[in-house]
Amino acid sequence: MDQLRKFLEGIKGYSFWLVCLAVCGVVLATAILNARRMSQDRIKLESEINSDVAKIEKVQKTTAETGSGSLMAHPNRYTIEGMNSQIKLAAAEALEAWNLRYKSQSPAFVWPKDLLGATAAKFIAQPIPERFLPTGKLVDSAEILAVNNNADDGDGEEISTITSQELDKYAQVIYKRMPQLADIISAKWAFDPDAAGNAGQANNSDAEDAEAGSLVQGRGSAANARDGGGVKVEKQVVEWRKGDQERWYQMVTNFKTISRLPTNRPTLPMALYIQQDLWLLESLFRVIKEVNGDADAKDNADIKKIDHIYFGKDALGMSGSINSPNARLLKLAVDQGKKRDLPPASNVAPSTATAAKFAVQANSRDFLHGRYVNGKFEPLASATVRAAIGVDQLSNNAELIVAKRIPFRIAVEMDERKIPKFLAACANSPFRFEVRQVRINRHIPGQTVSADGKEVGGETSQNDGTESASAGRRGAASQVQKDVATRINYDVKVEFYGIVKIYNPVNFKLLQAPTDVTPAQTAAN
C-alpha cells in the first residue's frame, strides 16, 4: 500500500497531461465513428440517386413500335392519345353518375296537367329557374354581375318565353294543388278552393283591386264559412296547423306583393320556384305517409301533427352549435378506427361555393336570393348561383353546376320511437332529404323563422289544437315535462333541419372530350 501511495503521489504532478490525453482519445474515437457513419449515408444516397437516374434513362430510351418503325415512346403522339382516352373515360363516368342522380329525381318533377291542361307542356319545356333573371328574362353571361338582385327591376310586364295569359292560367289554378297535396297525408285543407277561384278571377280582371293580402283574408273567410272544411276528408289522420297552411296558401295566391306587377300574376321564375317547393312538399308528405302506413285516424298515426314546413331562405339557420369533441375521446375514436383498418381520410379539402356577405330579404323579388346554401350552410347570393349555372361554362363553384342545396325545416308531433323510420324514409325519398339536426321538445308550436334563421314569436294560447307555449322563449318546451313512468304515450314535438339537393339536367357541353392532337403539336412537343 505504501508503494501504491508513493506511485500516485509521483504521477499527481502529471494529472493535467493525463486528462488531456484522455479527452483527445474520446474526440478521436468520436470522429472515427462519425466519419464511418457519414460514409455509409453517402453510399446509400448515391445508390438511391443512381437508381432514380437509371429509371429516367430507361424511360428516355424506351421505344414504341408504330408498325412503320420505332420511335421514342415518351413523350409522343401515342402517349398523348392514351392520356386523352383516359380523360374521355373519366368525363363519361362523371356524366353518367350525374345523369343517374338527375334521372332518379326527374319522375318527381311533374307539373299538374289536370289543372294546367295544355299549358303544362309549355312550363315543362322551360329551362331551370336559375337561367332566368327576376324579371323573367333569360340570363346573359355579360349581364349576370351587372344585375342588382335586391333592386326593383321595374313594375312592367316580365320578359319570358311564357305568355302573360299562360301565367294567368297558372295563377288561377295552382292553389287547387294544395288540397290535393294535403290529401296525401289525409289532412284537412282549411281554405275553400272554389271560393278562392272566384276571388282570384275577380282580382285578375281589375288591376286596381285591393292588395293581395286583403284578398287572402277574404278567401280565408269564405273557407271558414264551410267550417274550415276545404277539401272533404273522410278521416283526418294528420293535423296540419292552420297558420302554416295559410302561409303556403298565400305563397300560391298572393303573387302581387313580390312580383310587383299590376295584376296578381307571378313572374316566370316565381312560378318555377313555387312549383319546385310544391314538389319538395309532396315528397315530404309521401315520407309522412310512409311512416304512418295504413293509419286511418289520428289516434293510431305515428305522425299526428304538422306545425310548420319551410324550404329555402325561410328555413335558414341551424339552431345552436356543435362543440369540438373531447381530445381524449377523439384520440380514442381514431385509435379504434385504425384497429378496424378504415381507409385514411382524404387530405383534399372539399370544394364549396363562396358565400358572399349579404342580407337575406324575406320579400325579395328575386326568389333565388338566399334560397340555396353552400356546404357550410351559408346562404348564397343569386349572382353567385347564376354565375355558376346560368351560363354554359365551368366556374370555381362547380358543385352548383351539378346540384343545388336547399335547406328545409319541418316540425311535427310524432311517436318518438318512429324517428329512425322517418329519417330512413327521408334518405330513401327521390330528393334524399339529408337531416343534419333533430330537436326534440325544443320548438314552440306556431313559432316562425325569420329571414336570418332566428326563431321568433310563438303561440300564447290554445289555437288550432296546439298546446299553449310561452312566446319569445327560444327552445323552451311547450308543456311541463313528465317522468317517463307517468307518460301515457310516446308523442313528442320534433323539428328536423337539413338540406335537400336538387340536381340540374346534365350539361354535356361542360365536359367536352379533348380533341385529338395534331402532328404539328406532336412535333412541337
XYZ file of C-alpha atoms in Angstrom:
525
model
C 0.000 0.000 0.000
C 2.871 2.358 0.777
C 4.348 1.717 -2.616
C 0.998 2.441 -4.337
C 0.631 5.663 -2.403
C 4.097 6.757 -3.429
C 3.266 5.942 -7.085
C 0.095 8.028 -7.033
C 1.863 10.924 -5.406
C 4.506 10.664 -8.125
C 2.054 10.949 -11.034
C -0.091 13.571 -9.351
C 2.040 16.251 -10.875
C 1.211 14.877 -14.364
C -2.600 14.753 -13.869
C -3.268 17.652 -16.286
C -1.488 15.926 -19.148
C -3.218 12.651 -18.401
C -6.658 14.315 -18.615
C -5.745 15.972 -21.907
C -4.653 12.617 -23.276
C -7.987 11.019 -22.300
C -10.004 13.835 -23.913
C -8.037 13.535 -27.117
C -8.741 9.812 -27.167
C -12.504 10.352 -26.814
C -12.527 13.025 -29.536
C -10.561 10.814 -31.887
C -12.887 7.831 -31.367
C -15.980 10.005 -31.937
C -14.502 11.429 -35.139
C -13.732 7.948 -36.483
C -17.298 6.734 -35.761
C -18.915 9.821 -37.327
C -16.752 9.523 -40.423
C -17.745 5.880 -40.830
C -21.476 6.735 -40.415
C -21.263 9.621 -42.895
C -19.542 7.335 -45.392
C -22.354 4.802 -45.087
C -25.017 7.507 -45.558
C -23.197 8.860 -48.603
C -23.057 5.417 -50.188
C -26.787 4.904 -49.519
C -27.788 8.269 -51.013
C -25.557 7.716 -54.043
C -27.248 4.365 -54.594
C -30.717 5.933 -54.469
C -29.731 8.721 -56.853
C -28.161 6.283 -59.292
C -31.297 4.148 -59.158
C -33.513 7.150 -59.991
C -31.187 8.177 -62.799
C -31.339 4.650 -64.191
C -35.144 4.715 -64.165
C -35.217 8.033 -66.009
C -32.681 6.811 -68.577
C -34.721 3.655 -69.086
C -37.854 5.706 -69.783
C -35.962 8.002 -72.125
C -34.524 5.089 -74.079
C -37.836 3.192 -74.352
C -39.129 2.918 -77.880
C -42.593 2.136 -79.222
C -43.384 0.137 -82.323
C -45.739 2.037 -84.632
C -45.957 -0.509 -87.440
C -43.730 1.509 -89.727
C -40.775 1.736 -87.399
C -39.934 2.652 -83.854
C -39.724 5.996 -82.124
C -39.164 7.307 -78.658
C -42.101 6.269 -76.517
C -42.084 9.177 -74.060
C -43.479 11.592 -74.890
C -45.056 11.082 -78.278
C -48.374 11.307 -80.040
C -49.448 7.873 -78.899
C -48.956 8.550 -75.198
C -50.905 11.795 -75.558
C -53.708 9.899 -77.288
C -53.702 7.394 -74.442
C -53.973 10.203 -71.890
C -56.829 11.735 -73.865
C -58.660 8.404 -73.888
C -58.373 8.223 -70.094
C -59.708 11.773 -69.800
C -62.617 10.873 -72.074
C -63.377 7.843 -69.904
C -63.315 9.909 -66.702
C -65.574 12.564 -68.244
C -68.021 9.907 -69.441
C -68.163 8.331 -65.974
C -68.782 11.719 -64.355
C -71.592 12.479 -66.808
C -73.131 9.052 -66.240
C -73.126 9.499 -62.456
C -74.636 12.979 -62.812
C -77.285 11.685 -65.205
C -78.226 8.818 -62.877
C -78.785 11.222 -59.981
C -80.889 13.532 -62.141
C -82.966 10.671 -63.546
C -83.669 9.418 -60.027
C -85.324 12.770 -59.262
C -86.885 13.594 -62.624
C -90.035 11.437 -62.058
C -90.942 13.815 -59.217
C -90.769 16.883 -61.490
C -94.406 16.565 -62.562
C -96.499 19.616 -63.390
C -100.231 19.332 -62.563
C -101.627 18.636 -66.021
C -105.123 18.146 -64.561
C -105.063 21.823 -63.521
C -102.989 23.451 -66.268
C -104.121 21.390 -69.231
C -102.094 22.063 -72.386
C -100.242 24.895 -70.622
C -98.368 22.311 -68.520
C -96.304 21.218 -71.541
C -95.066 24.783 -72.044
C -93.939 25.060 -68.423
C -92.221 21.671 -68.660
C -90.239 22.904 -71.669
C -88.770 25.854 -69.743
C -85.104 25.885 -68.649
C -84.224 25.537 -64.983
C -85.237 28.647 -62.984
C -81.618 29.677 -62.340
C -81.337 30.603 -66.021
C -83.792 33.468 -65.578
C -83.354 36.916 -64.076
C -86.022 38.124 -61.613
C -87.966 39.770 -64.453
C -88.167 36.527 -66.396
C -85.520 37.488 -68.938
C -83.073 34.719 -69.827
C -79.652 35.116 -68.263
C -76.957 36.712 -70.381
C -73.426 35.954 -69.166
C -72.430 39.578 -69.765
C -75.258 40.839 -67.545
C -75.008 38.461 -64.572
C -72.736 40.588 -62.414
C -74.398 43.823 -63.525
C -77.822 42.878 -62.152
C -78.645 44.164 -58.700
C -80.872 41.407 -57.426
C -82.126 43.417 -54.443
C -83.198 46.373 -56.505
C -86.558 46.914 -58.116
C -86.314 45.794 -61.736
C -89.385 47.783 -62.727
C -93.089 47.156 -62.396
C -93.719 46.484 -66.064
C -94.562 43.200 -67.714
C -91.933 40.482 -67.473
C -89.964 39.246 -70.476
C -90.181 35.477 -70.843
C -90.921 32.651 -73.234
C -94.238 32.097 -71.421
C -97.084 34.443 -72.299
C -98.992 36.544 -69.793
C -102.126 34.507 -70.463
C -100.306 31.293 -69.561
C -99.027 32.826 -66.316
C -102.576 33.986 -65.570
C -103.718 30.410 -66.058
C -101.104 29.226 -63.571
C -102.160 31.864 -61.025
C -105.827 30.925 -61.364
C -105.431 27.186 -60.756
C -102.224 26.396 -58.865
C -103.823 26.955 -55.418
C -106.032 23.927 -56.160
C -102.917 21.786 -55.900
C -102.710 22.394 -52.149
C -105.773 20.340 -51.120
C -104.538 17.582 -53.431
C -101.224 17.509 -51.570
C -102.932 17.621 -48.177
C -104.995 14.609 -49.206
C -101.773 12.529 -49.474
C -101.473 12.537 -45.679
C -105.253 12.709 -45.090
C -105.086 16.233 -43.678
C -107.916 18.738 -43.924
C -107.198 21.784 -46.081
C -108.604 24.860 -44.369
C -109.245 27.011 -47.463
C -112.093 26.568 -49.904
C -110.670 26.160 -53.446
C -113.971 27.159 -55.103
C -114.220 30.430 -53.183
C -110.561 31.100 -53.884
C -111.083 30.607 -57.602
C -113.910 33.137 -57.784
C -111.929 35.686 -55.811
C -108.833 35.089 -57.922
C -110.653 35.736 -61.183
C -112.087 38.963 -59.817
C -108.643 40.132 -58.819
C -107.080 39.371 -62.184
C -109.795 41.239 -64.035
C -109.196 44.515 -62.223
C -105.692 45.855 -61.679
C -106.930 48.393 -59.162
C -108.359 45.823 -56.745
C -107.257 45.576 -53.134
C -103.826 44.266 -52.302
C -103.350 40.506 -52.346
C -103.106 40.361 -48.560
C -106.699 41.502 -48.101
C -107.699 39.142 -50.894
C -106.277 36.192 -48.994
C -108.128 37.328 -45.893
C -111.372 37.336 -47.858
C -110.647 33.873 -49.171
C -109.965 32.667 -45.662
C -113.356 33.996 -44.558
C -115.030 32.058 -47.346
C -113.226 28.938 -46.195
C -114.345 29.489 -42.611
C -117.950 29.667 -43.825
C -117.582 25.980 -44.621
C -116.195 25.242 -41.145
C -112.657 25.127 -42.463
C -113.502 22.034 -44.491
C -111.977 22.978 -47.839
C -111.500 19.510 -49.321
C -113.664 16.975 -47.568
C -111.557 14.293 -45.901
C -113.358 11.236 -44.574
C -110.994 10.819 -41.607
C -108.291 13.244 -40.625
C -105.089 11.313 -39.958
C -102.624 14.240 -39.725
C -103.480 17.676 -38.375
C -101.716 20.427 -40.316
C -101.631 23.671 -38.335
C -103.872 26.258 -39.973
C -101.337 29.062 -39.524
C -98.783 27.174 -41.624
C -101.448 26.297 -44.188
C -102.223 29.999 -44.558
C -98.559 30.778 -45.215
C -98.492 28.188 -48.008
C -101.860 29.458 -49.248
C -100.538 32.978 -49.584
C -97.494 31.706 -51.472
C -99.712 30.145 -54.165
C -102.241 33.013 -54.317
C -100.571 36.255 -53.255
C -98.141 36.874 -56.136
C -98.512 40.622 -56.476
C -96.626 41.565 -53.301
C -93.370 40.041 -54.561
C -93.784 40.176 -58.345
C -94.771 43.897 -58.210
C -96.795 43.509 -61.375
C -100.017 45.498 -61.918
C -102.055 42.300 -61.686
C -101.858 39.363 -59.296
C -99.697 37.314 -61.634
C -96.356 35.599 -60.872
C -93.284 36.114 -62.987
C -91.986 33.034 -64.766
C -89.104 32.379 -62.320
C -91.556 32.813 -59.415
C -93.806 30.137 -60.901
C -90.839 27.793 -61.405
C -89.569 28.212 -57.848
C -93.046 27.862 -56.337
C -93.550 24.646 -58.287
C -90.178 23.453 -57.022
C -91.371 23.990 -53.446
C -94.565 22.091 -54.191
C -92.523 19.143 -55.466
C -90.500 19.125 -52.255
C -93.662 19.429 -50.163
C -95.234 16.490 -51.974
C -92.115 14.403 -51.417
C -92.125 15.175 -47.683
C -95.818 14.332 -47.464
C -95.114 10.971 -49.064
C -92.431 10.406 -46.431
C -95.010 11.131 -43.718
C -97.483 8.807 -45.446
C -94.852 6.068 -45.497
C -94.223 6.467 -41.765
C -97.945 6.448 -40.927
C -98.589 3.454 -43.138
C -102.211 2.303 -43.113
C -103.276 4.559 -40.231
C -106.877 5.654 -40.792
C -107.285 8.010 -37.830
C -105.232 10.488 -35.875
C -105.088 8.366 -32.735
C -103.295 5.450 -34.448
C -100.961 7.546 -36.631
C -97.264 7.799 -35.797
C -97.085 11.390 -37.086
C -100.145 13.218 -35.771
C -99.495 16.927 -36.280
C -97.507 19.184 -38.599
C -96.513 22.506 -37.090
C -94.546 24.011 -39.986
C -92.687 23.117 -43.181
C -90.155 25.574 -44.632
C -87.906 25.458 -47.697
C -85.195 27.812 -48.914
C -84.410 31.056 -47.128
C -87.399 30.630 -44.789
C -85.663 27.550 -43.349
C -82.205 29.084 -42.915
C -80.301 28.678 -39.684
C -79.191 25.673 -37.662
C -80.223 26.082 -34.029
C -77.278 26.213 -31.632
C -73.781 24.999 -32.455
C -71.774 21.806 -32.188
C -68.800 21.941 -29.830
C -65.457 20.376 -30.652
C -65.123 16.772 -29.415
C -63.148 15.981 -26.287
C -59.481 15.490 -27.218
C -59.158 12.219 -25.311
C -62.349 10.753 -26.801
C -61.331 11.918 -30.267
C -57.960 10.153 -29.964
C -59.717 7.019 -28.708
C -62.081 7.070 -31.664
C -59.178 7.496 -34.088
C -57.296 4.611 -32.482
C -60.340 2.369 -32.716
C -60.757 3.355 -36.337
C -57.181 2.310 -37.070
C -57.812 -1.073 -35.468
C -60.709 -1.618 -37.875
C -58.382 -0.853 -40.809
C -60.556 2.009 -42.010
C -59.335 3.875 -45.099
C -57.424 7.055 -44.259
C -59.300 10.347 -44.521
C -58.702 12.347 -47.659
C -56.409 15.341 -47.342
C -58.204 17.140 -50.171
C -60.462 19.870 -48.806
C -63.987 19.650 -50.237
C -64.775 22.477 -52.609
C -67.645 24.696 -51.631
C -69.205 27.743 -53.153
C -68.178 31.028 -51.572
C -70.995 32.716 -49.702
C -70.924 36.465 -50.202
C -71.973 38.559 -47.213
C -75.453 39.894 -47.809
C -78.734 40.431 -46.017
C -81.419 37.847 -46.786
C -84.616 39.753 -47.503
C -87.833 37.876 -46.782
C -89.802 39.619 -49.571
C -87.068 39.975 -52.160
C -88.399 39.922 -55.705
C -85.641 37.507 -56.600
C -86.658 34.104 -55.226
C -83.112 32.853 -55.861
C -81.527 35.332 -53.443
C -80.591 33.275 -50.357
C -82.546 30.212 -51.486
C -79.528 27.905 -51.746
C -76.678 27.282 -49.301
C -73.122 26.049 -49.648
C -71.508 23.132 -47.808
C -71.214 25.280 -44.667
C -74.961 26.064 -44.655
C -74.252 29.687 -45.606
C -76.820 31.329 -47.922
C -75.648 32.138 -51.438
C -76.357 35.341 -53.309
C -78.313 34.958 -56.527
C -75.445 36.428 -58.568
C -73.147 33.659 -57.289
C -75.580 30.944 -58.341
C -76.362 32.424 -61.739
C -72.661 32.924 -62.475
C -72.150 29.193 -61.873
C -75.130 27.575 -63.604
C -76.682 30.362 -65.654
C -74.092 30.107 -68.415
C -72.547 27.203 -70.317
C -69.050 27.358 -68.899
C -67.186 25.917 -65.927
C -66.617 28.068 -62.855
C -64.949 27.795 -59.471
C -68.323 26.808 -57.965
C -68.535 23.538 -59.865
C -70.775 21.950 -57.198
C -73.599 24.334 -58.114
C -73.431 23.220 -61.730
C -74.407 19.681 -60.719
C -76.842 20.269 -57.847
C -78.220 22.965 -55.547
C -78.573 22.620 -51.781
C -81.919 23.802 -50.419
C -82.314 23.987 -46.635
C -85.528 22.556 -45.215
C -87.165 22.570 -41.789
C -90.165 20.518 -40.660
C -91.673 20.335 -37.176
C -94.139 17.592 -36.258
C -95.678 15.857 -33.288
C -94.929 12.165 -33.574
C -94.137 8.932 -31.782
C -90.513 9.305 -30.762
C -89.909 5.596 -31.453
C -90.569 6.259 -35.157
C -87.901 8.956 -35.566
C -85.380 6.489 -37.095
C -88.065 5.315 -39.534
C -88.747 8.924 -40.556
C -85.021 9.584 -41.095
C -84.699 6.439 -43.218
C -87.737 7.426 -45.304
C -86.228 10.894 -45.849
C -82.978 9.358 -47.087
C -84.811 6.964 -49.420
C -87.128 9.550 -50.992
C -86.396 10.708 -54.572
C -84.995 14.006 -53.246
C -82.972 12.335 -50.468
C -83.629 14.748 -47.629
C -80.399 14.916 -45.611
C -81.349 15.599 -41.987
C -78.495 17.334 -40.151
C -80.207 18.273 -36.882
C -83.011 16.755 -34.800
C -84.501 18.771 -31.929
C -86.948 17.038 -29.580
C -89.378 19.103 -27.475
C -87.482 22.285 -28.340
C -89.650 24.243 -30.783
C -92.679 26.271 -29.785
C -95.867 25.482 -31.758
C -96.649 28.313 -34.141
C -93.144 29.727 -33.928
C -91.846 31.168 -37.184
C -88.355 31.546 -38.586
C -87.080 34.945 -39.684
C -85.029 35.564 -42.812
C -81.759 35.211 -40.879
C -82.792 31.838 -39.432
C -83.784 33.032 -35.942
C -86.967 31.769 -34.354
C -89.473 34.469 -33.469
C -92.935 34.609 -31.961
C -94.989 31.646 -30.934
C -98.486 30.876 -29.785
C -99.511 32.052 -26.336
C -102.914 30.407 -26.145
C -104.880 27.467 -27.463
C -105.030 27.736 -31.233
C -105.884 25.110 -33.832
C -105.491 22.325 -31.319
C -101.899 23.154 -30.318
C -100.729 23.420 -26.735
C -100.008 26.795 -25.184
C -96.444 27.982 -25.126
C -94.512 30.926 -23.814
C -93.713 33.363 -26.620
C -90.155 34.541 -27.013
C -88.634 31.643 -25.079
C -86.312 30.232 -27.705
C -86.107 26.458 -27.447
C -88.488 26.219 -24.484
C -90.710 23.164 -24.144
C -94.390 23.906 -24.688
C -95.564 21.866 -21.724
C -94.254 20.643 -18.389
C -92.159 17.548 -18.831
C -93.393 14.414 -17.132
C -91.481 11.483 -15.737
C -91.182 8.545 -18.086
C -93.145 6.372 -15.661
C -96.137 8.726 -15.755
C -96.302 9.210 -19.549
C -99.326 7.777 -21.280
C -97.880 7.903 -24.824
C -94.662 8.455 -26.725
C -95.696 11.581 -28.627
C -93.066 14.321 -28.697
C -92.565 17.523 -30.671
C -89.697 17.059 -33.126
C -88.080 19.506 -35.519
C -85.904 18.224 -38.362
C -83.444 20.508 -40.162
C -81.216 19.693 -43.108
C -80.664 20.115 -46.822
C -82.064 18.571 -49.970
C -80.143 18.509 -53.240
C -81.927 19.228 -56.498
C -79.886 18.044 -59.462
C -79.731 20.032 -62.688
C -80.154 18.428 -66.115
C -76.837 17.145 -67.411
C -74.964 19.807 -69.353
C -72.799 17.801 -71.768
C -71.124 20.967 -73.066
C -69.254 21.412 -69.787
C -67.314 18.137 -70.077
C -66.354 18.012 -73.724
C -63.860 15.308 -74.615
C -60.379 16.615 -75.532
C -59.632 16.954 -79.209
C -57.025 14.780 -80.873
C -53.507 16.114 -81.020
C -52.359 17.217 -84.462
C -48.987 16.210 -85.979
C -47.831 19.817 -85.650
C -48.479 19.701 -81.908
C -46.653 16.380 -81.698
C -43.608 17.873 -83.431
C -43.708 20.852 -81.093
C -43.781 18.538 -78.088
